[in-house]
Amino acid sequence: MSGIFKAYDIRGIFPEEINEDMAYAIGRAYVEFTGAGRVVVGRDMRPHSEDIFRGLARGLMEQGADVVDIGLCSTPQSYFANGTLNADGSIMITASHNPGNWNGLKLCRAEAVPISGVTGIMDIQKIVEARSWKTPARTGTLSTYDITPEYGAYLRSFAKLDRKLDVVVDYANAMGLYEIDGIKELFNIIPLYDELDGTFPNHEANPLKTDTLDVICAKVKEVGADFGAAFDGDADRCGFIDDQGNIIPMDLFTALIAQDILSRGPATILYDLRSSRAVPECIEANGGKAIQSRVGHAFIKAQMRENDAVFAGELSGHYYFKQNFTAESQGLAMVMLANLICAKKVPLHTLIAPLRKYFSSGEINSKVADVKPILDAIRSKYTDGNMFELDGISVEYPRWWFNIRASNTEPLLRLIVEADTPELMAEKRDELLAIIRG
């Protein structure tokens, strides 16, 4: 059982690891831990999400919480509902991009503040394992609420479009259908895989795996679309494609959205420390304040609140907006990209071209027997650079930089190197890999 309680959510295989009974226990433990009196609950399209909901709702109510069932929704919609309905917390039933036999729970406090491993998931695990919840004074109630119209109206309020753009959307048979339901009329949508199917019959709902984007890239070129958008399973991540059918690196997409945001005035924007140098350069050139962030949504959301940031982008395709309670909104990302294309009046590939000026290794994973001596060796070797340890070890030089981080869950080191030229990037990448891999 302990294996389902992870750093950012609760996730496991149905029904062996997570099922209706486990969801019931988690519901009771969640209320015992948070004291929440009113909890928003949404779910994705997996066939067993209904089973999980039944157990979860029963546990929440028996522990004294009122449940607001918002039904099928995207994860960003659940965050929006949490905040706009002034709930004490929310739980989204989803396993995101995992295969169809998985399910899980994403937990939040009020205002969509995430509950992570270090801020409560492990405490909830202990309560579940000990069945140590108290008997409440009352039993909660169950009500339903449709958040989709309000969320759609909210997204539309940000649109500044002078024409309907042609957009190929790969819904991956998943919750992107709900995420952008309220803004479909703003675009000419060319849909791919637009029937809900929690078995994911066409491809894994994970835009980080670039082979899942082959079809949408080809379709964008075929129909001459302005761009493409490929959602993951619960629509809290999205991969974007330019008008020539090329994948837009997710860090560079942060810089694109920053341009639309900063056109309204100066603001603070966070960027994942694995991002290209082109990202902070673009933010600052457009009048913004650029601040590096740790990797991981719980850290980023906390750092956004600390710095009153309006936006943050992560290399994994998560884009966070202050306007959605400092949480993801891929629908808002899509609207802001369209705003930028309409404002600049040039094709998307022209907008992205100036940002493609450095050469990155991408994130390279290495299995190692012992992380510590390798990190110590790297600290010793690169003392002549600007070294800091916001998340792992980062070292900056005038013409190149790198970051190396240890995995939280397995003996892995993750390396990313960027340089002014492909030759320098390859040289430094190989130099670091020689230290890591021996």
Short mmCIF file of C-alpha atoms in Angstrom, two decimals:
data_model
loop_
_atom_site.label_atom_id
_atom_site.label_comp_id
_atom_site.label_asym_id
_atom_site.label_seq_id
_atom_site.Cartn_x
_atom_site.Cartn_y
_atom_site.Cartn_z
CA MET A 1 0.00 0.00 0.00
CA SER A 2 2.77 2.48 0.86
CA GLY A 3 3.91 2.53 -2.77
CA ILE A 4 0.86 4.48 -3.93
CA PHE A 5 1.66 7.50 -1.73
CA LYS A 6 4.09 9.49 -3.87
CA ALA A 7 5.89 12.82 -3.85
CA TYR A 8 3.11 14.77 -5.56
CA ASP A 9 0.01 12.58 -5.56
CA ILE A 10 -1.46 9.17 -4.77
CA ARG A 11 -1.27 6.78 -7.71
CA GLY A 12 -1.43 3.03 -8.36
CA ILE A 13 -2.87 0.17 -10.39
CA PHE A 14 -6.62 -0.48 -10.14
CA PRO A 15 -7.90 -2.54 -8.33
CA GLU A 16 -4.79 -4.19 -6.83
CA GLU A 17 -3.26 -1.01 -5.35
CA ILE A 18 -6.04 1.56 -5.42
CA ASN A 19 -9.75 0.76 -5.33
CA GLU A 20 -13.05 1.83 -3.80
CA ASP A 21 -12.11 0.66 -0.30
CA MET A 22 -8.73 2.40 -0.41
CA ALA A 23 -10.38 5.58 -1.70
CA TYR A 24 -12.82 5.43 1.23
CA ALA A 25 -9.94 5.27 3.71
CA ILE A 26 -8.12 8.10 1.96
CA GLY A 27 -11.28 10.22 2.08
CA ARG A 28 -11.57 9.78 5.83
CA ALA A 29 -7.85 10.40 6.35
CA TYR A 30 -7.91 13.53 4.14
CA VAL A 31 -10.63 15.13 6.29
CA GLU A 32 -8.97 13.99 9.51
CA PHE A 33 -5.70 15.61 8.39
CA THR A 34 -7.00 18.82 6.80
CA GLY A 35 -10.18 19.46 8.79
CA ALA A 36 -11.86 20.36 5.48
CA GLY A 37 -15.61 20.95 5.76
CA ARG A 38 -16.38 21.31 2.03
CA VAL A 39 -14.44 19.41 -0.62
CA VAL A 40 -14.67 19.66 -4.43
CA VAL A 41 -14.23 16.30 -6.16
CA GLY A 42 -13.71 15.83 -9.91
CA ARG A 43 -12.70 12.85 -12.00
CA ASP A 44 -11.32 11.81 -15.37
CA MET A 45 -12.80 9.40 -17.92
CA ARG A 46 -11.16 6.16 -16.74
CA PRO A 47 -13.83 3.45 -16.34
CA HIS A 48 -12.92 2.91 -12.68
CA SER A 49 -12.89 6.61 -11.75
CA GLU A 50 -16.58 6.15 -10.83
CA ASP A 51 -15.63 3.36 -8.39
CA ILE A 52 -12.94 5.54 -6.85
CA PHE A 53 -15.41 8.42 -6.56
CA ARG A 54 -17.98 6.30 -4.74
CA GLY A 55 -15.48 5.19 -2.12
CA LEU A 56 -13.87 8.61 -1.78
CA ALA A 57 -17.15 10.49 -1.45
CA ARG A 58 -18.41 8.01 1.17
CA GLY A 59 -15.22 8.40 3.18
CA LEU A 60 -15.27 12.20 2.98
CA MET A 61 -18.93 12.39 4.05
CA GLU A 62 -18.60 9.84 6.85
CA GLN A 63 -15.75 11.95 8.20
CA GLY A 64 -18.05 14.99 8.23
CA ALA A 65 -17.18 16.82 4.99
CA ASP A 66 -19.70 18.07 2.42
CA VAL A 67 -18.78 16.83 -1.06
CA VAL A 68 -19.29 19.00 -4.15
CA ASP A 69 -19.25 16.59 -7.09
CA ILE A 70 -18.17 18.44 -10.25
CA GLY A 71 -18.19 15.22 -12.28
CA LEU A 72 -16.01 14.74 -15.33
CA CYS A 73 -13.48 17.54 -15.63
CA SER A 74 -9.86 18.40 -16.34
CA THR A 75 -7.46 18.86 -13.45
CA PRO A 76 -7.21 22.64 -14.14
CA GLN A 77 -11.00 22.82 -13.90
CA SER A 78 -10.85 21.15 -10.48
CA TYR A 79 -8.40 23.82 -9.31
CA PHE A 80 -10.67 26.55 -10.69
CA ALA A 81 -13.68 25.05 -8.91
CA ASN A 82 -11.74 24.78 -5.65
CA GLY A 83 -10.99 28.50 -5.69
CA THR A 84 -14.17 29.95 -7.18
CA LEU A 85 -16.49 27.86 -4.98
CA ASN A 86 -14.51 28.82 -1.85
CA ALA A 87 -14.03 25.19 -0.92
CA ASP A 88 -11.79 23.99 1.89
CA GLY A 89 -10.03 21.64 -0.51
CA SER A 90 -10.30 19.55 -3.64
CA ILE A 91 -9.47 16.08 -4.86
CA MET A 92 -9.06 15.18 -8.52
CA ILE A 93 -9.44 11.49 -9.40
CA THR A 94 -6.92 10.79 -12.17
CA ALA A 95 -3.69 9.00 -12.99
CA SER A 96 -2.82 11.68 -15.56
CA HIS A 97 -0.71 10.20 -18.38
CA ASN A 98 -0.37 6.72 -16.85
CA PRO A 99 -1.90 3.75 -18.70
CA GLY A 100 -5.59 2.99 -18.40
CA ASN A 101 -5.20 0.41 -15.61
CA TRP A 102 -3.86 3.11 -13.28
CA ASN A 103 -5.79 5.60 -11.18
CA GLY A 104 -5.01 8.10 -8.47
CA LEU A 105 -5.80 11.23 -6.50
CA LYS A 106 -4.43 14.77 -6.62
CA LEU A 107 -5.04 16.50 -3.29
CA CYS A 108 -5.33 20.22 -2.52
CA ARG A 109 -6.20 22.49 0.36
CA ALA A 110 -8.24 25.67 -0.12
CA GLU A 111 -7.24 28.00 -2.96
CA ALA A 112 -5.84 24.97 -4.85
CA VAL A 113 -2.73 24.80 -2.64
CA PRO A 114 -1.30 21.33 -3.38
CA ILE A 115 -0.73 18.68 -0.75
CA SER A 116 2.58 17.00 -1.56
CA GLY A 117 4.65 14.30 0.10
CA VAL A 118 6.33 16.83 2.37
CA THR A 119 3.14 18.81 3.14
CA GLY A 120 0.69 16.06 3.95
CA ILE A 121 0.55 12.99 1.70
CA MET A 122 2.78 10.98 4.03
CA ASP A 123 0.72 12.13 7.04
CA ILE A 124 -2.44 10.97 5.27
CA GLN A 125 -0.71 7.65 4.53
CA LYS A 126 -0.04 7.15 8.25
CA ILE A 127 -3.69 7.84 9.10
CA VAL A 128 -4.84 5.40 6.40
CA GLU A 129 -2.51 2.65 7.58
CA ALA A 130 -3.50 3.06 11.23
CA ARG A 131 -7.19 3.78 10.48
CA SER A 132 -6.70 6.49 13.09
CA TRP A 133 -9.51 8.86 12.15
CA LYS A 134 -11.87 10.11 14.84
CA THR A 135 -15.67 9.78 14.81
CA PRO A 136 -17.08 13.10 13.53
CA ALA A 137 -20.01 15.00 15.00
CA ARG A 138 -21.95 14.92 11.73
CA THR A 139 -22.21 13.21 8.37
CA GLY A 140 -21.54 15.34 5.32
CA THR A 141 -23.77 15.92 2.31
CA LEU A 142 -23.38 15.35 -1.42
CA SER A 143 -24.22 17.98 -4.04
CA THR A 144 -23.35 18.44 -7.72
CA TYR A 145 -22.03 21.46 -9.60
CA ASP A 146 -21.18 22.04 -13.26
CA ILE A 147 -18.04 24.21 -13.37
CA THR A 148 -17.54 23.97 -17.16
CA PRO A 149 -19.58 27.05 -18.19
CA GLU A 150 -17.85 29.31 -15.65
CA TYR A 151 -14.40 28.02 -16.53
CA GLY A 152 -15.06 28.54 -20.24
CA ALA A 153 -16.30 32.08 -19.69
CA TYR A 154 -13.23 32.83 -17.60
CA LEU A 155 -10.87 31.57 -20.31
CA ARG A 156 -12.71 33.56 -22.99
CA SER A 157 -12.25 36.74 -20.96
CA PHE A 158 -8.51 36.63 -21.75
CA ALA A 159 -8.90 36.27 -25.52
CA LYS A 160 -7.74 39.11 -27.76
CA LEU A 161 -8.16 37.49 -31.16
CA ASP A 162 -8.78 39.25 -34.45
CA ARG A 163 -9.51 36.03 -36.34
CA LYS A 164 -10.28 32.37 -35.83
CA LEU A 165 -7.03 30.44 -35.90
CA ASP A 166 -6.92 26.93 -37.35
CA VAL A 167 -5.78 24.61 -34.56
CA VAL A 168 -5.21 20.85 -34.59
CA VAL A 169 -6.03 19.45 -31.15
CA ASP A 170 -5.01 15.95 -30.05
CA TYR A 171 -7.31 15.18 -27.15
CA ALA A 172 -5.77 11.71 -26.63
CA ASN A 173 -9.29 10.41 -25.84
CA ALA A 174 -9.03 12.28 -22.55
CA MET A 175 -9.89 15.38 -20.55
CA GLY A 176 -8.63 18.01 -22.97
CA LEU A 177 -12.18 17.73 -24.34
CA TYR A 178 -13.42 19.35 -21.13
CA GLU A 179 -10.45 21.67 -20.63
CA ILE A 180 -11.14 23.67 -23.82
CA ASP A 181 -14.86 23.03 -24.22
CA GLY A 182 -15.61 26.66 -23.40
CA ILE A 183 -13.18 28.15 -25.92
CA LYS A 184 -13.79 25.90 -28.93
CA GLU A 185 -15.83 28.57 -30.69
CA LEU A 186 -12.79 30.90 -30.67
CA PHE A 187 -10.95 28.56 -33.05
CA ASN A 188 -11.43 26.37 -36.09
CA ILE A 189 -10.61 23.08 -34.34
CA ILE A 190 -9.34 20.10 -36.33
CA PRO A 191 -9.78 17.31 -33.76
CA LEU A 192 -7.79 14.13 -33.23
CA TYR A 193 -9.00 11.33 -30.91
CA ASP A 194 -11.94 13.33 -29.58
CA GLU A 195 -13.95 10.52 -27.98
CA LEU A 196 -13.49 9.89 -24.27
CA ASP A 197 -11.90 6.49 -23.74
CA GLY A 198 -10.00 5.72 -20.55
CA THR A 199 -8.24 2.78 -22.19
CA PHE A 200 -6.29 5.21 -24.45
CA PRO A 201 -6.79 3.19 -27.66
CA ASN A 202 -4.70 5.43 -29.93
CA HIS A 203 -1.62 6.45 -27.98
CA GLU A 204 -0.36 7.18 -24.48
CA ALA A 205 -1.65 10.56 -23.31
CA ASN A 206 1.81 11.93 -22.65
CA PRO A 207 3.15 14.78 -24.83
CA LEU A 208 6.60 14.40 -23.22
CA LYS A 209 6.98 11.22 -25.30
CA THR A 210 7.59 12.84 -28.64
CA ASP A 211 6.54 9.78 -30.65
CA THR A 212 2.98 10.42 -29.44
CA LEU A 213 3.16 13.73 -31.34
CA ASP A 214 3.96 12.26 -34.76
CA VAL A 215 0.34 12.26 -35.90
CA ILE A 216 -0.45 15.81 -34.77
CA CYS A 217 2.77 17.15 -36.32
CA ALA A 218 1.84 15.59 -39.65
CA LYS A 219 -1.75 16.84 -39.39
CA VAL A 220 -0.69 20.43 -38.72
CA LYS A 221 1.42 20.39 -41.89
CA GLU A 222 -1.29 18.64 -43.91
CA VAL A 223 -4.05 21.15 -43.14
CA GLY A 224 -1.84 24.25 -42.84
CA ALA A 225 -2.93 24.96 -39.27
CA ASP A 226 -1.69 27.91 -37.23
CA PHE A 227 -0.59 25.55 -34.44
CA GLY A 228 -1.30 22.25 -32.73
CA ALA A 229 -2.05 21.36 -29.10
CA ALA A 230 -1.65 17.85 -27.62
CA PHE A 231 -3.09 17.27 -24.15
CA ASP A 232 -2.12 14.70 -21.57
CA GLY A 233 -4.64 12.50 -19.75
CA ASP A 234 -6.00 15.02 -17.24
CA ALA A 235 -5.14 18.10 -19.35
CA ASP A 236 -2.78 19.73 -16.87
CA ARG A 237 0.04 19.40 -19.43
CA CYS A 238 0.11 20.19 -23.11
CA GLY A 239 2.60 19.95 -25.95
CA PHE A 240 2.42 22.61 -28.66
CA ILE A 241 3.33 22.34 -32.35
CA ASP A 242 4.23 25.25 -34.62
CA ASP A 243 2.66 25.93 -38.02
CA GLN A 244 5.40 23.96 -39.82
CA GLY A 245 4.70 20.82 -37.80
CA ASN A 246 7.68 21.20 -35.45
CA ILE A 247 7.48 20.51 -31.71
CA ILE A 248 7.94 23.65 -29.63
CA PRO A 249 10.33 22.90 -26.74
CA MET A 250 8.31 23.31 -23.55
CA ASP A 251 10.78 25.74 -21.99
CA LEU A 252 10.66 27.98 -25.06
CA PHE A 253 6.86 27.91 -24.90
CA THR A 254 7.22 29.58 -21.48
CA ALA A 255 8.99 32.48 -23.21
CA LEU A 256 6.20 32.76 -25.81
CA ILE A 257 3.45 32.99 -23.20
CA ALA A 258 5.54 35.46 -21.19
CA GLN A 259 5.46 37.82 -24.16
CA ASP A 260 1.65 37.93 -24.17
CA ILE A 261 1.50 38.39 -20.39
CA LEU A 262 4.13 41.14 -20.37
CA SER A 263 2.36 43.03 -23.15
CA ARG A 264 -0.08 44.07 -20.38
CA GLY A 265 2.70 45.43 -18.12
CA PRO A 266 5.69 44.38 -15.98
CA ALA A 267 5.33 41.18 -13.95
CA THR A 268 7.34 38.48 -12.20
CA ILE A 269 7.60 35.18 -14.08
CA LEU A 270 9.17 31.94 -12.86
CA TYR A 271 10.97 29.49 -15.10
CA ASP A 272 12.11 25.93 -14.39
CA LEU A 273 15.88 25.97 -13.76
CA ARG A 274 16.33 23.39 -16.56
CA SER A 275 15.09 25.97 -19.08
CA SER A 276 17.15 27.49 -21.85
CA ARG A 277 18.91 30.78 -21.19
CA ALA A 278 16.69 32.12 -23.95
CA VAL A 279 13.75 32.05 -21.49
CA PRO A 280 14.98 34.55 -18.86
CA GLU A 281 16.53 36.65 -21.62
CA CYS A 282 13.14 36.90 -23.34
CA ILE A 283 11.29 37.64 -20.09
CA GLU A 284 13.70 40.44 -19.20
CA ALA A 285 13.75 41.86 -22.76
CA ASN A 286 9.97 42.21 -22.52
CA GLY A 287 10.08 44.07 -19.21
CA GLY A 288 9.53 41.17 -16.82
CA LYS A 289 11.39 39.92 -13.77
CA ALA A 290 12.67 36.36 -14.34
CA ILE A 291 13.21 34.05 -11.36
CA GLN A 292 14.45 30.46 -11.48
CA SER A 293 12.31 27.81 -9.82
CA ARG A 294 12.79 24.30 -8.52
CA VAL A 295 11.35 21.36 -10.42
CA GLY A 296 7.94 20.07 -9.29
CA HIS A 297 4.51 21.66 -9.16
CA ALA A 298 4.25 21.89 -5.36
CA PHE A 299 7.56 23.81 -5.14
CA ILE A 300 6.74 26.04 -8.10
CA LYS A 301 3.28 26.97 -6.82
CA ALA A 302 4.71 27.85 -3.39
CA GLN A 303 7.48 29.92 -4.98
CA MET A 304 4.95 31.73 -7.18
CA ARG A 305 2.99 32.76 -4.10
CA GLU A 306 6.15 33.86 -2.28
CA ASN A 307 7.20 36.06 -5.21
CA ASP A 308 3.72 37.16 -6.34
CA ALA A 309 4.51 35.72 -9.77
CA VAL A 310 1.79 35.81 -12.42
CA PHE A 311 3.07 32.87 -14.47
CA ALA A 312 5.50 29.97 -14.37
CA GLY A 313 6.54 27.38 -16.93
CA GLU A 314 8.03 23.95 -16.40
CA LEU A 315 10.06 21.83 -18.83
CA SER A 316 7.51 19.03 -18.44
CA GLY A 317 4.74 21.08 -20.08
CA HIS A 318 3.03 22.38 -16.94
CA TYR A 319 2.11 26.07 -17.23
CA TYR A 320 0.93 27.83 -14.08
CA PHE A 321 -1.16 30.99 -13.88
CA LYS A 322 -1.89 33.24 -10.92
CA GLN A 323 -5.31 33.77 -12.51
CA ASN A 324 -6.16 30.07 -11.97
CA PHE A 325 -5.26 30.11 -8.29
CA THR A 326 -1.54 29.70 -9.05
CA ALA A 327 -2.24 26.41 -10.81
CA GLU A 328 -2.19 24.93 -14.29
CA SER A 329 -4.54 26.04 -17.08
CA GLN A 330 -3.70 24.68 -20.48
CA GLY A 331 -6.81 26.34 -21.91
CA LEU A 332 -5.41 29.68 -20.81
CA ALA A 333 -2.03 28.79 -22.31
CA MET A 334 -3.77 28.06 -25.61
CA VAL A 335 -5.63 31.39 -25.53
CA MET A 336 -2.47 33.35 -24.77
CA LEU A 337 -0.55 31.67 -27.58
CA ALA A 338 -3.35 32.62 -29.97
CA ASN A 339 -3.28 36.19 -28.60
CA LEU A 340 0.43 36.41 -29.40
CA ILE A 341 0.03 35.09 -32.94
CA CYS A 342 -2.77 37.58 -33.64
CA ALA A 343 -0.89 40.51 -32.06
CA LYS A 344 2.40 39.88 -33.88
CA LYS A 345 0.72 38.98 -37.19
CA VAL A 346 3.44 36.52 -38.15
CA PRO A 347 3.42 32.69 -38.22
CA LEU A 348 4.29 30.84 -35.03
CA HIS A 349 7.54 29.42 -36.41
CA THR A 350 8.71 33.00 -36.96
CA LEU A 351 7.94 33.84 -33.33
CA ILE A 352 9.79 30.82 -31.99
CA ALA A 353 12.86 31.15 -34.26
CA PRO A 354 14.70 33.84 -32.20
CA LEU A 355 14.40 31.63 -29.11
CA ARG A 356 16.10 28.65 -30.75
CA LYS A 357 19.57 30.12 -30.30
CA TYR A 358 21.21 27.71 -27.85
CA PHE A 359 21.88 23.99 -27.98
CA SER A 360 20.59 21.67 -25.27
CA SER A 361 21.32 18.06 -24.42
CA GLY A 362 17.81 17.53 -23.11
CA GLU A 363 17.49 15.80 -19.76
CA ILE A 364 19.71 12.69 -19.61
CA ASN A 365 19.06 10.05 -16.93
CA SER A 366 21.86 7.88 -15.55
CA LYS A 367 21.44 4.99 -13.10
CA VAL A 368 24.12 5.15 -10.44
CA ALA A 369 25.01 3.02 -7.43
CA ASP A 370 25.65 5.97 -5.12
CA VAL A 371 24.63 9.56 -5.85
CA LYS A 372 26.65 11.41 -3.18
CA PRO A 373 30.27 10.80 -4.32
CA ILE A 374 29.37 11.79 -7.87
CA LEU A 375 27.80 15.05 -6.76
CA ASP A 376 30.80 15.71 -4.52
CA ALA A 377 33.14 15.18 -7.47
CA ILE A 378 31.16 17.62 -9.60
CA ARG A 379 31.18 20.23 -6.83
CA SER A 380 34.98 19.93 -6.66
CA LYS A 381 35.61 20.08 -10.41
CA TYR A 382 33.45 23.07 -11.37
CA THR A 383 34.38 25.58 -8.65
CA ASP A 384 35.40 28.15 -11.29
CA GLY A 385 31.78 28.61 -12.42
CA ASN A 386 28.80 30.28 -10.79
CA MET A 387 27.54 27.37 -8.67
CA PHE A 388 24.26 27.25 -6.77
CA GLU A 389 22.06 24.50 -5.36
CA LEU A 390 18.43 25.56 -5.73
CA ASP A 391 17.56 22.07 -7.00
CA GLY A 392 20.54 19.76 -7.36
CA ILE A 393 23.74 21.46 -8.57
CA SER A 394 23.68 24.19 -11.21
CA VAL A 395 26.86 25.75 -12.60
CA GLU A 396 26.89 28.66 -15.04
CA TYR A 397 29.68 29.80 -17.36
CA PRO A 398 29.61 32.57 -20.00
CA ARG A 399 29.10 30.13 -22.91
CA TRP A 400 27.47 27.12 -21.23
CA TRP A 401 25.74 25.83 -18.11
CA PHE A 402 24.50 22.59 -16.60
CA ASN A 403 22.20 21.25 -13.91
CA ILE A 404 22.40 17.84 -12.27
CA ARG A 405 19.68 16.58 -9.92
CA ALA A 406 19.13 13.37 -8.01
CA SER A 407 15.81 11.58 -8.39
CA ASN A 408 13.65 11.56 -5.25
CA THR A 409 12.47 8.00 -5.83
CA GLU A 410 15.26 5.96 -7.44
CA PRO A 411 19.09 5.92 -7.83
CA LEU A 412 19.11 8.22 -10.84
CA LEU A 413 20.97 11.39 -11.71
CA ARG A 414 19.36 13.75 -14.22
CA LEU A 415 21.68 15.96 -16.27
CA ILE A 416 20.96 18.81 -18.66
CA VAL A 417 23.62 20.85 -20.49
CA GLU A 418 23.18 23.89 -22.71
CA ALA A 419 25.81 25.80 -24.70
CA ASP A 420 26.28 28.45 -27.38
CA THR A 421 27.31 25.86 -29.99
CA PRO A 422 26.42 22.19 -30.56
CA GLU A 423 30.12 21.29 -30.36
CA LEU A 424 30.60 22.88 -26.93
CA MET A 425 27.38 21.31 -25.65
CA ALA A 426 28.50 17.84 -26.78
CA GLU A 427 31.97 18.31 -25.28
CA LYS A 428 30.65 19.35 -21.87
CA ARG A 429 27.86 16.76 -21.90
CA ASP A 430 30.36 13.98 -22.51
CA GLU A 431 32.73 15.40 -19.91
CA LEU A 432 29.99 15.33 -17.26
CA LEU A 433 28.68 11.91 -18.28
CA ALA A 434 32.20 10.53 -17.88
CA ILE A 435 32.17 11.68 -14.25
CA ILE A 436 28.63 10.38 -13.67
CA ARG A 437 29.01 7.01 -15.32
CA GLY A 438 32.70 6.38 -14.60
#
